[in-house]
PDB file of C-alpha atoms and ligand atoms in Angstrom:
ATOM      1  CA  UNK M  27     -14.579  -2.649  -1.648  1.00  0.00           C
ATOM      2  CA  UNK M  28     -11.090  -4.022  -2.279  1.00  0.00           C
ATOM      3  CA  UNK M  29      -9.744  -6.589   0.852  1.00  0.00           C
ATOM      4  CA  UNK M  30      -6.357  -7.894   0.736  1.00  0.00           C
ATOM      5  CA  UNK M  31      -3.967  -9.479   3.464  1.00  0.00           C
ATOM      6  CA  UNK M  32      -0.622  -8.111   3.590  1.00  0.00           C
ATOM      7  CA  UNK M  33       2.344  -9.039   5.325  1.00  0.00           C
ATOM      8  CA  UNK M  34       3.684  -7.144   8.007  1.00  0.00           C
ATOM      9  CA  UNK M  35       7.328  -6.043   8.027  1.00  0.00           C
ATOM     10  CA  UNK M  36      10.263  -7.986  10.245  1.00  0.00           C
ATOM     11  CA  UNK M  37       7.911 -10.870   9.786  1.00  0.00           C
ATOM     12  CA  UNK M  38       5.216 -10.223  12.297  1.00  0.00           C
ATOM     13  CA  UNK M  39       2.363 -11.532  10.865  1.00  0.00           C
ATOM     14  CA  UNK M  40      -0.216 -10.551   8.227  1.00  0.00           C
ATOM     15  CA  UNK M  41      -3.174  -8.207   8.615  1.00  0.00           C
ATOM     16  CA  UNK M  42      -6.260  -7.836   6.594  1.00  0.00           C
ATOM     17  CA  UNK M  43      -6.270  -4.427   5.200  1.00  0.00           C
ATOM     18  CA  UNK M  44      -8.585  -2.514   2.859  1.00  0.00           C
ATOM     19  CA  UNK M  45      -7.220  -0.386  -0.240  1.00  0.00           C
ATOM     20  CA  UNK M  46      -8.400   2.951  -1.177  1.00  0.00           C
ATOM     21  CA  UNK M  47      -6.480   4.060  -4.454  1.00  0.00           C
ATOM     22  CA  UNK M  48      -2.801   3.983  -3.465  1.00  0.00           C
ATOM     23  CA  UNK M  49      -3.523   3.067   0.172  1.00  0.00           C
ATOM     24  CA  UNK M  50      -3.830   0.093   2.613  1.00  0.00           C
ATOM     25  CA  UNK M  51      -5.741   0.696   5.712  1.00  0.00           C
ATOM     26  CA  UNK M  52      -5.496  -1.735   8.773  1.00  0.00           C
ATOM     27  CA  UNK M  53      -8.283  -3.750   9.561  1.00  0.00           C
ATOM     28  CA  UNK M  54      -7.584  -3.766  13.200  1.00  0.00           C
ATOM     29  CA  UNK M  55      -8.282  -7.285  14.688  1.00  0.00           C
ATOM     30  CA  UNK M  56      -8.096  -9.329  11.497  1.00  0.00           C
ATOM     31  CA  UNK M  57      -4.663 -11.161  10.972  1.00  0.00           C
ATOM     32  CA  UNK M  58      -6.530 -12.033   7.116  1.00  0.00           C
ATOM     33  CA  UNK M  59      -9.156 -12.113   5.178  1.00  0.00           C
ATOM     34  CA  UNK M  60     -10.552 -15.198   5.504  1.00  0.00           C
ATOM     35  CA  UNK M  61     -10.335 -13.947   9.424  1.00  0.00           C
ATOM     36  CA  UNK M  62     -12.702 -10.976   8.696  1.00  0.00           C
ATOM     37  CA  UNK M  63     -15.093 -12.795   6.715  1.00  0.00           C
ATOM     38  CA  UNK M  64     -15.662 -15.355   9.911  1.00  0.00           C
ATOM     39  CA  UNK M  65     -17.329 -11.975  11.963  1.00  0.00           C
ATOM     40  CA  UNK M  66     -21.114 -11.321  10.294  1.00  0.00           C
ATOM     41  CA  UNK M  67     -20.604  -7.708  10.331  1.00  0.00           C
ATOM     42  CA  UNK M  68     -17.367  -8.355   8.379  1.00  0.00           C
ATOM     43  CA  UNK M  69     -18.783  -5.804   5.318  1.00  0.00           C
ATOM     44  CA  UNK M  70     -19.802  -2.977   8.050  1.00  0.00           C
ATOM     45  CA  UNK M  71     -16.550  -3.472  10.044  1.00  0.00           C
ATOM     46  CA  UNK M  72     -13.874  -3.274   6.905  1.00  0.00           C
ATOM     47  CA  UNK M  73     -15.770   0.113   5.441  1.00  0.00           C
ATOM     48  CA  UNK M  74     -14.890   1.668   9.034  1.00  0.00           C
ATOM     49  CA  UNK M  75     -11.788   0.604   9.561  1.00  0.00           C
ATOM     50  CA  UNK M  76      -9.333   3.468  10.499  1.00  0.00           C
ATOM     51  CA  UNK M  77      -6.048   1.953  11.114  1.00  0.00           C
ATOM     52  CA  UNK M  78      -2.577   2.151  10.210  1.00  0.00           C
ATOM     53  CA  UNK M  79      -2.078   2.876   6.516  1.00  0.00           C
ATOM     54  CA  UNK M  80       0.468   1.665   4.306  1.00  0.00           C
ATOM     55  CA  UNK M  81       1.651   2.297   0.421  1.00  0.00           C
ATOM     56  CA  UNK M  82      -0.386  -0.227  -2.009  1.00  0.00           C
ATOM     57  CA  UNK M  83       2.512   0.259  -4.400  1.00  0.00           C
ATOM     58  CA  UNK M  84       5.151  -2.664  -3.350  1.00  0.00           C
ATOM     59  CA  UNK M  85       2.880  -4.213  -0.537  1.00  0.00           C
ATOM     60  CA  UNK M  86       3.883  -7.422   0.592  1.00  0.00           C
ATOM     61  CA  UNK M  87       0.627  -9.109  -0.275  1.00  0.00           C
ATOM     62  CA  UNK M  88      -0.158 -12.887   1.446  1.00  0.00           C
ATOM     63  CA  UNK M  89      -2.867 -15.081  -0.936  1.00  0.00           C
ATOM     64  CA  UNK M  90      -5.805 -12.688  -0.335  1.00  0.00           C
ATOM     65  CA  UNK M  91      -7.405 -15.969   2.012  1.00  0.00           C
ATOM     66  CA  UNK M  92      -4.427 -17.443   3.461  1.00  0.00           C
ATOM     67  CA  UNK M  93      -6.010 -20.757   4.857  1.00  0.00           C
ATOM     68  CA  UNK M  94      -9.390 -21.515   3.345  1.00  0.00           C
ATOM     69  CA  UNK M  95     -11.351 -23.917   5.048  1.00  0.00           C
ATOM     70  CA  UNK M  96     -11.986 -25.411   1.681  1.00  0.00           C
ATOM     71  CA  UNK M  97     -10.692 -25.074  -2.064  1.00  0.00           C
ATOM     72  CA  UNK M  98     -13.585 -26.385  -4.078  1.00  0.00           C
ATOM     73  CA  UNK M  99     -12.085 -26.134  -7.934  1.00  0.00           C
ATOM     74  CA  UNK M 100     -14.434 -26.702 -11.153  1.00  0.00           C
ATOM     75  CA  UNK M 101     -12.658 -28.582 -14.127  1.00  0.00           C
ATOM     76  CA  UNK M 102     -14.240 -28.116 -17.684  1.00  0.00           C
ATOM     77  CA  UNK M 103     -16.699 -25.227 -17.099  1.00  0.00           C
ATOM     78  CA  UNK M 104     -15.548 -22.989 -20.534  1.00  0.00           C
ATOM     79  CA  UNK M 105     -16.390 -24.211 -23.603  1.00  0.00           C
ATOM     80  CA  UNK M 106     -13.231 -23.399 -25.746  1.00  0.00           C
ATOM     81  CA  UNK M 107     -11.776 -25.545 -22.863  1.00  0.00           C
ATOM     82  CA  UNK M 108     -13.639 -28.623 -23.275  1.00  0.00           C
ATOM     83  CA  UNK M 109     -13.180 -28.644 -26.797  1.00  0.00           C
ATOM     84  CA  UNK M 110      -9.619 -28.254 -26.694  1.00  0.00           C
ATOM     85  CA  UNK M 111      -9.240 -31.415 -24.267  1.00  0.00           C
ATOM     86  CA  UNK M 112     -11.947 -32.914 -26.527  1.00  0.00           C
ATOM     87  CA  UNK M 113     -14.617 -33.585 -23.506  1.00  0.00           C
ATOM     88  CA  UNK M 114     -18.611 -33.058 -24.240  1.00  0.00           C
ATOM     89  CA  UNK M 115     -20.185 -29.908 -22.507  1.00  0.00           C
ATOM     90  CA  UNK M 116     -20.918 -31.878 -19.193  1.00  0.00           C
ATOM     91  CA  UNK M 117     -24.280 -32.276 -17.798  1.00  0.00           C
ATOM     92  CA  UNK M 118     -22.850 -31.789 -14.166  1.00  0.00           C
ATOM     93  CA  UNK M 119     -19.572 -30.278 -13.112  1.00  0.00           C
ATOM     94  CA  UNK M 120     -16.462 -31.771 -12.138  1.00  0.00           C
ATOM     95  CA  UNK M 121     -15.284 -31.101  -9.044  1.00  0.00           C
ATOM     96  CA  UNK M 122     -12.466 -31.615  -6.953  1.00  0.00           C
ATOM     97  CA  UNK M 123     -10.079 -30.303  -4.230  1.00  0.00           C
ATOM     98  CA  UNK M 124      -6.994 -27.859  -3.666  1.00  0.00           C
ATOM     99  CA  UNK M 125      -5.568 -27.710  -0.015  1.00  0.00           C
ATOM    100  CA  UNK M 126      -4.206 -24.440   2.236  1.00  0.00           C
ATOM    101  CA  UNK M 127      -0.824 -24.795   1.483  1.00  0.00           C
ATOM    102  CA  UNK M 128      -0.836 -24.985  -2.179  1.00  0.00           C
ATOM    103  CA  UNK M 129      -1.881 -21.322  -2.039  1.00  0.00           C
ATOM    104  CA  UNK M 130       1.037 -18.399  -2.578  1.00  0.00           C
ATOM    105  CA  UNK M 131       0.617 -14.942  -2.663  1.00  0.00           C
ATOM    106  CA  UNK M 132      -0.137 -12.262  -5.872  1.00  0.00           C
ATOM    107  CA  UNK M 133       3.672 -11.720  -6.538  1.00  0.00           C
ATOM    108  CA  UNK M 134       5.336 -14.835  -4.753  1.00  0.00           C
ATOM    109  CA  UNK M 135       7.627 -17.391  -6.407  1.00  0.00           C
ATOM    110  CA  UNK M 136       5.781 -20.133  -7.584  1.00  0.00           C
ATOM    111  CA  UNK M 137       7.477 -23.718  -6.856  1.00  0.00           C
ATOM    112  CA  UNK M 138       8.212 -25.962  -9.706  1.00  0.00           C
ATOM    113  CA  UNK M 139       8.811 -29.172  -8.245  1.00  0.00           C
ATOM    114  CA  UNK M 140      11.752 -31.332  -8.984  1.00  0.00           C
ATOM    115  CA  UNK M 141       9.370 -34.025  -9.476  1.00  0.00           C
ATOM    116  CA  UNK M 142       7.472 -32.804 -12.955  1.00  0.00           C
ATOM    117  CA  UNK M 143       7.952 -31.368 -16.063  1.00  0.00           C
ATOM    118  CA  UNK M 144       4.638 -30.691 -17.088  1.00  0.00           C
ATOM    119  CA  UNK M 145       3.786 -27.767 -15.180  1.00  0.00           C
ATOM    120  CA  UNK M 146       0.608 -25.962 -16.998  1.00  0.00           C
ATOM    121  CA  UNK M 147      -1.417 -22.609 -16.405  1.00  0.00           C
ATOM    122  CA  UNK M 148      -5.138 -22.217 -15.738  1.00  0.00           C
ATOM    123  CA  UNK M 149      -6.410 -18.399 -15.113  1.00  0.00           C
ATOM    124  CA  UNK M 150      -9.516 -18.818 -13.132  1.00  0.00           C
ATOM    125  CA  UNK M 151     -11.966 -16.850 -11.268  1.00  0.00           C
ATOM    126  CA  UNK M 152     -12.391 -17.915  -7.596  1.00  0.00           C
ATOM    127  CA  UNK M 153     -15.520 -17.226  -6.258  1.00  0.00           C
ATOM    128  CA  UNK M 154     -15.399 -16.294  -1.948  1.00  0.00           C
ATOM    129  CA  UNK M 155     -17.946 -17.256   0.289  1.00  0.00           C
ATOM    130  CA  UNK M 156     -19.244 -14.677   2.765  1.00  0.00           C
ATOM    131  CA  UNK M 157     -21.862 -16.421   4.745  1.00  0.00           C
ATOM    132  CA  UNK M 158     -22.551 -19.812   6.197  1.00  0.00           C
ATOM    133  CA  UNK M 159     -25.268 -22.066   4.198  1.00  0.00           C
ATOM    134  CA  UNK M 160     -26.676 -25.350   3.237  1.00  0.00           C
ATOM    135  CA  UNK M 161     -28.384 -26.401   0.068  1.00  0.00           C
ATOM    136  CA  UNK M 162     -28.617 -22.611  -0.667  1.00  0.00           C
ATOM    137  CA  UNK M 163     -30.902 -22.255  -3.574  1.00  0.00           C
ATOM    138  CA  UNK M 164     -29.326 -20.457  -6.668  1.00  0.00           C
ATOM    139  CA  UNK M 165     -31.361 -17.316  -6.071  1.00  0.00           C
ATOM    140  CA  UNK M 166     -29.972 -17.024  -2.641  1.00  0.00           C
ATOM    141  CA  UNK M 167     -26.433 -18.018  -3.508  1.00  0.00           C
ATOM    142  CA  UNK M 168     -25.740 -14.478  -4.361  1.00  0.00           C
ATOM    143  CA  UNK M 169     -26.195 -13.320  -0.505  1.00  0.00           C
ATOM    144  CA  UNK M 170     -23.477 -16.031   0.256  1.00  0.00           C
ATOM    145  CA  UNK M 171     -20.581 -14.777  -1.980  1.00  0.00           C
ATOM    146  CA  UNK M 172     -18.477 -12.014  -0.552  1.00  0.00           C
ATOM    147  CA  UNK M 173     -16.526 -11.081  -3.816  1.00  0.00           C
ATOM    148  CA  UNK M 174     -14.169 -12.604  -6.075  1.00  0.00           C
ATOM    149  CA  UNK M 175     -10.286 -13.075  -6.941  1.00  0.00           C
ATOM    150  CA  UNK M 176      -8.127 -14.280  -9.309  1.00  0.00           C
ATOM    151  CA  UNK M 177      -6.205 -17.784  -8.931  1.00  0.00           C
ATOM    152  CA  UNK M 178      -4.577 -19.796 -11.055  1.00  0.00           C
ATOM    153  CA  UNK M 179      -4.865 -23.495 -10.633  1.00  0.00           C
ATOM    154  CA  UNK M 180      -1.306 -24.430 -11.839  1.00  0.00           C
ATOM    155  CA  UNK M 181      -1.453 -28.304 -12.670  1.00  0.00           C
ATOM    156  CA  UNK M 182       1.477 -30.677 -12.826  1.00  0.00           C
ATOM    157  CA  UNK M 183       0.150 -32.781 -15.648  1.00  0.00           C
ATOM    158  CA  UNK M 184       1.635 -36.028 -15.464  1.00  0.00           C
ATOM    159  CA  UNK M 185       1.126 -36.663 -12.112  1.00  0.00           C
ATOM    160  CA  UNK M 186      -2.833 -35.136 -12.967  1.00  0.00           C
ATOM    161  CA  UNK M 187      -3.132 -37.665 -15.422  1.00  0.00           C
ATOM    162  CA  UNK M 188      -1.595 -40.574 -14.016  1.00  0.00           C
ATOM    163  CA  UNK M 189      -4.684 -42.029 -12.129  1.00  0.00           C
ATOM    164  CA  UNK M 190      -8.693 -40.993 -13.414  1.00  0.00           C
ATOM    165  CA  UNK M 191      -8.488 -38.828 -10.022  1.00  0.00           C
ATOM    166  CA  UNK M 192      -6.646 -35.046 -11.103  1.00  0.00           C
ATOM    167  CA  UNK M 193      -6.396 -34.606  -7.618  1.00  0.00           C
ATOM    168  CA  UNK M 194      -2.445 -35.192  -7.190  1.00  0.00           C
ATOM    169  CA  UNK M 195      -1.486 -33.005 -10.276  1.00  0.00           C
ATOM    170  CA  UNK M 196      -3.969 -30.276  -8.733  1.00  0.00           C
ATOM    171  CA  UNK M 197      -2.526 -29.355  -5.165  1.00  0.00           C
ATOM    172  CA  UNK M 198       1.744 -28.937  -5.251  1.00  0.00           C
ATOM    173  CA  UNK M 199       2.972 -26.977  -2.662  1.00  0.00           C
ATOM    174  CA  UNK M 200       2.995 -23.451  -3.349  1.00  0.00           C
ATOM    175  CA  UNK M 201       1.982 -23.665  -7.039  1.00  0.00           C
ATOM    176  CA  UNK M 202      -1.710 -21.622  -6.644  1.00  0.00           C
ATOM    177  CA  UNK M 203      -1.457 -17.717  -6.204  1.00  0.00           C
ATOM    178  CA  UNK M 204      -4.658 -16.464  -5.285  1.00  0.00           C
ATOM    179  CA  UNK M 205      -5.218 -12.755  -4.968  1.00  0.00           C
ATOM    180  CA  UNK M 206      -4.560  -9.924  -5.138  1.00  0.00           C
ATOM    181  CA  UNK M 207      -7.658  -8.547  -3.654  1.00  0.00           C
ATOM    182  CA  UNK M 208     -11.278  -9.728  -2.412  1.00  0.00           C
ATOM    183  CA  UNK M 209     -13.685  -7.370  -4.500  1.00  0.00           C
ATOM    184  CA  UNK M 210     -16.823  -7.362  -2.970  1.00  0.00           C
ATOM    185  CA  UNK M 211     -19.797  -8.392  -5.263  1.00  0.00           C
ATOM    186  CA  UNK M 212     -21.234  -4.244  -5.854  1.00  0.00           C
ATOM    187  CA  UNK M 213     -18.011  -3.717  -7.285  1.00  0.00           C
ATOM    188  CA  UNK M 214     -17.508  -7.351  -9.801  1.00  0.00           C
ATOM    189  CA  UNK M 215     -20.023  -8.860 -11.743  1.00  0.00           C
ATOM    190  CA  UNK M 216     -18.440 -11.959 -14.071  1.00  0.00           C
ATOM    191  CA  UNK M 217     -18.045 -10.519 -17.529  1.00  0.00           C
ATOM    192  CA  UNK M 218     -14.442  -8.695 -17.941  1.00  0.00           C
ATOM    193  CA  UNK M 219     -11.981 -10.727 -19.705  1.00  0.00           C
ATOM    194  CA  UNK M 220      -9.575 -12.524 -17.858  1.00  0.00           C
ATOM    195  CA  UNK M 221      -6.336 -13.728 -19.485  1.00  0.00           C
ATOM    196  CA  UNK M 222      -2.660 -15.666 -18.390  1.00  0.00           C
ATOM    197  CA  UNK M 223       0.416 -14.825 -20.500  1.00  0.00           C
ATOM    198  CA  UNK M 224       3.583 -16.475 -20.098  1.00  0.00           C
ATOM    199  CA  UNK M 225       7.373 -13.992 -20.157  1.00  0.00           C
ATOM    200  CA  UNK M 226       4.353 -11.173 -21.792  1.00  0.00           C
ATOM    201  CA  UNK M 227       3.455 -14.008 -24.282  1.00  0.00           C
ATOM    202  CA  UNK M 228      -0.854 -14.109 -24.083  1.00  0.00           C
ATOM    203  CA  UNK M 229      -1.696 -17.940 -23.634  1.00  0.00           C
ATOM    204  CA  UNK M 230      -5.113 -17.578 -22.746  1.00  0.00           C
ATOM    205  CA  UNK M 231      -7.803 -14.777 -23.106  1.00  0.00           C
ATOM    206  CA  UNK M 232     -11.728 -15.412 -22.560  1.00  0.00           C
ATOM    207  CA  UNK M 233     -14.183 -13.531 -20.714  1.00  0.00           C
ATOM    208  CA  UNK M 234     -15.745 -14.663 -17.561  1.00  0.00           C
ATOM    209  CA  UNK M 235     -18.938 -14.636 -18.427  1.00  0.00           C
ATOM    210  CA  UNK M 236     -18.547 -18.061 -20.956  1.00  0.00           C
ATOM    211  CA  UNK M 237     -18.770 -20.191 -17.981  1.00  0.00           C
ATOM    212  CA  UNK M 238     -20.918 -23.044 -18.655  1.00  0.00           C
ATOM    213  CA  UNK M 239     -21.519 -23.111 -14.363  1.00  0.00           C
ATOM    214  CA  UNK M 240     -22.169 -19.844 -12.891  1.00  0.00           C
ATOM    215  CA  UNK M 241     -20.907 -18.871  -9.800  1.00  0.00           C
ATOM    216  CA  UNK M 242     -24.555 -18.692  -8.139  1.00  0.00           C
ATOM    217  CA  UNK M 243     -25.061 -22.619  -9.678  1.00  0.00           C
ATOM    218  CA  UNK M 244     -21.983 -23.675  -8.364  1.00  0.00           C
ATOM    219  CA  UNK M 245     -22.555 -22.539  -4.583  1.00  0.00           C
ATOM    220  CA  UNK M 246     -26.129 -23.898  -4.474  1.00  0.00           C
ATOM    221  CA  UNK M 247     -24.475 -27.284  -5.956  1.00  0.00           C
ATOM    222  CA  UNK M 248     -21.990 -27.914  -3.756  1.00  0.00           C
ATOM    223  CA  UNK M 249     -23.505 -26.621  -0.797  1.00  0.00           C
ATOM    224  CA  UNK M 250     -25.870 -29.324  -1.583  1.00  0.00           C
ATOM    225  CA  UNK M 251     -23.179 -31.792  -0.192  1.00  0.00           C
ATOM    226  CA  UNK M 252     -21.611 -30.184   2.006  1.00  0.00           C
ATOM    227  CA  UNK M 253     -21.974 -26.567   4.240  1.00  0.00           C
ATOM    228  CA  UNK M 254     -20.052 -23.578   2.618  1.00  0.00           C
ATOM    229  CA  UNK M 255     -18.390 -21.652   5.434  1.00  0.00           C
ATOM    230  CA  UNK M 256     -16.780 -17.727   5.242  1.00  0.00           C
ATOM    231  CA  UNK M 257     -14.026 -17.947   3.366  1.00  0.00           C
ATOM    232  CA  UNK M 258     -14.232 -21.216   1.375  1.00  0.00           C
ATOM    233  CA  UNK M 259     -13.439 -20.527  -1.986  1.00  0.00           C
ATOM    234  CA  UNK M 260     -14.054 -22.388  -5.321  1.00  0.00           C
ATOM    235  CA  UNK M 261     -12.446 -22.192  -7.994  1.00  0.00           C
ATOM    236  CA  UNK M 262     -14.652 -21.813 -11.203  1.00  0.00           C
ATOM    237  CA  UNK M 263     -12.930 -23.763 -14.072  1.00  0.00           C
ATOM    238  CA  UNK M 264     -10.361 -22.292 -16.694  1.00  0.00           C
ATOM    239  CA  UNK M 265     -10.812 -21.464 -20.002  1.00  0.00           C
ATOM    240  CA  UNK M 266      -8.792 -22.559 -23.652  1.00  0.00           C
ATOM    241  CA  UNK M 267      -5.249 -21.988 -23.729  1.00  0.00           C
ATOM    242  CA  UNK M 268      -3.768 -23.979 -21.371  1.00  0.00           C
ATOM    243  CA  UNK M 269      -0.618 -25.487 -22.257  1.00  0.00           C
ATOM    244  CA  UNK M 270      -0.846 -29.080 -22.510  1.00  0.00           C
ATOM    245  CA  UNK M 271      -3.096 -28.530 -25.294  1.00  0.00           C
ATOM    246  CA  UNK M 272      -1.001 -26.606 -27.305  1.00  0.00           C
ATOM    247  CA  UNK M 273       0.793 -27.787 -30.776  1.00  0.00           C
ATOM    248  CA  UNK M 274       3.574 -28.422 -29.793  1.00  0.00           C
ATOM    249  CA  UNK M 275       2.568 -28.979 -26.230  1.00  0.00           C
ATOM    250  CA  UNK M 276       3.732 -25.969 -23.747  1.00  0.00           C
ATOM    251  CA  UNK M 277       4.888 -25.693 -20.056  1.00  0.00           C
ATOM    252  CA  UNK M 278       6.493 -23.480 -17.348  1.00  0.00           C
ATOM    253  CA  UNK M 279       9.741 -23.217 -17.494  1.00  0.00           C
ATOM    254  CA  UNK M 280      12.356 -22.214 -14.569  1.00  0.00           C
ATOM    255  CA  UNK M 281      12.717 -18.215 -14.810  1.00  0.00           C
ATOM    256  CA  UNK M 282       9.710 -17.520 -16.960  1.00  0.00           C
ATOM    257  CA  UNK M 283       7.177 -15.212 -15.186  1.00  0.00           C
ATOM    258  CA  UNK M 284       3.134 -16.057 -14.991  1.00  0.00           C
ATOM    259  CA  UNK M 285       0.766 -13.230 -15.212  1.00  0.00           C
ATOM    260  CA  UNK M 286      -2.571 -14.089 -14.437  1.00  0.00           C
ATOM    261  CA  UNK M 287      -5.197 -10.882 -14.975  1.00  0.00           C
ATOM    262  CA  UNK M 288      -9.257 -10.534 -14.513  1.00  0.00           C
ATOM    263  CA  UNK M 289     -10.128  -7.519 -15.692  1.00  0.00           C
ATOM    264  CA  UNK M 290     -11.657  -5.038 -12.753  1.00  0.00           C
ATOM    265  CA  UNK M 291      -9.954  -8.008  -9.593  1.00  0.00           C
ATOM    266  CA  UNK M 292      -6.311  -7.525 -10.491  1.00  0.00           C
ATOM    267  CA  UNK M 293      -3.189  -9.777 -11.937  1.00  0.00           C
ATOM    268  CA  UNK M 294      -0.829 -11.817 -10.116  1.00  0.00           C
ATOM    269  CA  UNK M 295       2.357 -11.871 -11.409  1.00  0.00           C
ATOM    270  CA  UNK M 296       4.594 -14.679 -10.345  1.00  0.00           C
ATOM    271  CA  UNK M 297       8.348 -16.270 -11.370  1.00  0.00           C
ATOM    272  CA  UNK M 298       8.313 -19.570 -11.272  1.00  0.00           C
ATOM    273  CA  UNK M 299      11.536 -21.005  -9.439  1.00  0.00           C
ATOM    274  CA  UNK M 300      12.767 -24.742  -9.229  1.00  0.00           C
ATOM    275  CA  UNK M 301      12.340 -25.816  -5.922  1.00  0.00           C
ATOM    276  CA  UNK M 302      15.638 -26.627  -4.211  1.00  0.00           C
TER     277      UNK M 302
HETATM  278 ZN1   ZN N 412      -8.558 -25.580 -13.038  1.00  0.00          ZN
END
């Protein structure tokens, strides 16, 4: 099953919808994802839904979890990745956080602040949690994910670097589209290549089965310190590519357009625009 929130014309809100081919159906009762995923029977409920329907094609499509309790993201979980920012394979993985409004949609403008010049791409798969837990062992953690989505964790790298803490080069408003669609776990298994190309040039290209954390090990993990609720997402790591570690080194550039693909989830395809 494919979930997405869209945006509702005149501005009315969003609604979680599912897609069928070419067409959105109306989740009636869910304003978004995340929303849905907050009701137990959210599975049961979004394969019956019978609502209004709307054209896929040229959907107005919000980030596929608007407001995520949490944004859990991985650093240095692909190998050609830690190699190219000349780390060791770690022995644990590095976490940190991303915040709500950081997140844009699958074909909104993504900000490029006035403040850096450094602004870098990282094609990730985000892992979505479906069900409540606590130091969920890694054969359960499988129960606990509802699907998976693209993101891209777009960092501002002098401001990521400027302190040992990435945390203020990691969560610039608007700068993270996530989307386009929730695919449920029957229909994704990690594996299909996922790649980011910048104005059609490819800049990265791995598939997402080289993680060095799987998605399973990374929701027993963290749910070791701390619950994972519906619709909590995390953020799995990005492979080589990225362009800070490029020679000469590379970054977005006002007009250029980001296309971030997973094989089997989607692409998001976003212009990035100086912010005013
Ligand atoms: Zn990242």
């Amino acid at each position: 099953m494919r979930l997405l929130t869209l945006r509702l014309e005149n501005g009315t809100g969003t609604t979680a919808v599912r897609q069928d081919g070419d067409t959105l159906t109306q989740i009636d009762g869910f304003p978004d994802v995340g929303a849905l995923l907050k009701d137990a029977h959210w599975a049961t409920i979004a394969q019956a839904a019978s609502g209004a329907t709307y054209p896929a094609e040229g959907a107005d499509l919000a980030a596929v979890v608007p407001s995520p309790g949490k944004i859990i993201c991985v650093g240095h979980n692909y190998r050609n990745h830690i190699k190219e920012m000349g780390r060791e394979v770690p022995s644990h993985p590095t976490l940190f956080a991303k915040y709500q409004e950081s997140l844009i949609g699958p074909n909104d403008d993504l900000a490029l602040p006035q403040e850096s010049d450094t602004v870098d791409w990282e094609a990730e798969l985000a892992v979505v949690i479906g069900k409540t837990g606590r130091r969920i062992p890694e054969g359960q953690a499988a129960e606990h994910i509802a699907g998976y989505a693209v993101l891209n964790d777009v960092s501002m790298r002098d401001y990521q670097f400027r302190t040992i803490q990435w945390l203020q080069g990691k969560t610039w408003e608007k700068s993270t589209p996530f989307g386009p669609a929730l695919v449920t776990q029957d229909e994704f298994t990690p594996g299909p290549l996922m790649t980011s190309a910048v104005d059609g040039e490819v800049q990265q290209s791995t598939p997402t089965s080289d993680l060095v954390f799987t998605p399973e090990f990374l929701v027993s993990y963290i749910s070791t310190i701390i619950t994972l609720n519906p619709g909590d997402v995390i953020a799995t790591g990005t492979p080589g590519g990225v362009g800070h570690a490029q020679d000469p080194k590379r970054y977005l550039q006002e007009g250029q357009v980001l296309v971030t693909t997973i094989e089997g989830l989607g692409q998001l395809t976003n212009r990035v625009v100086k912010e005013a």
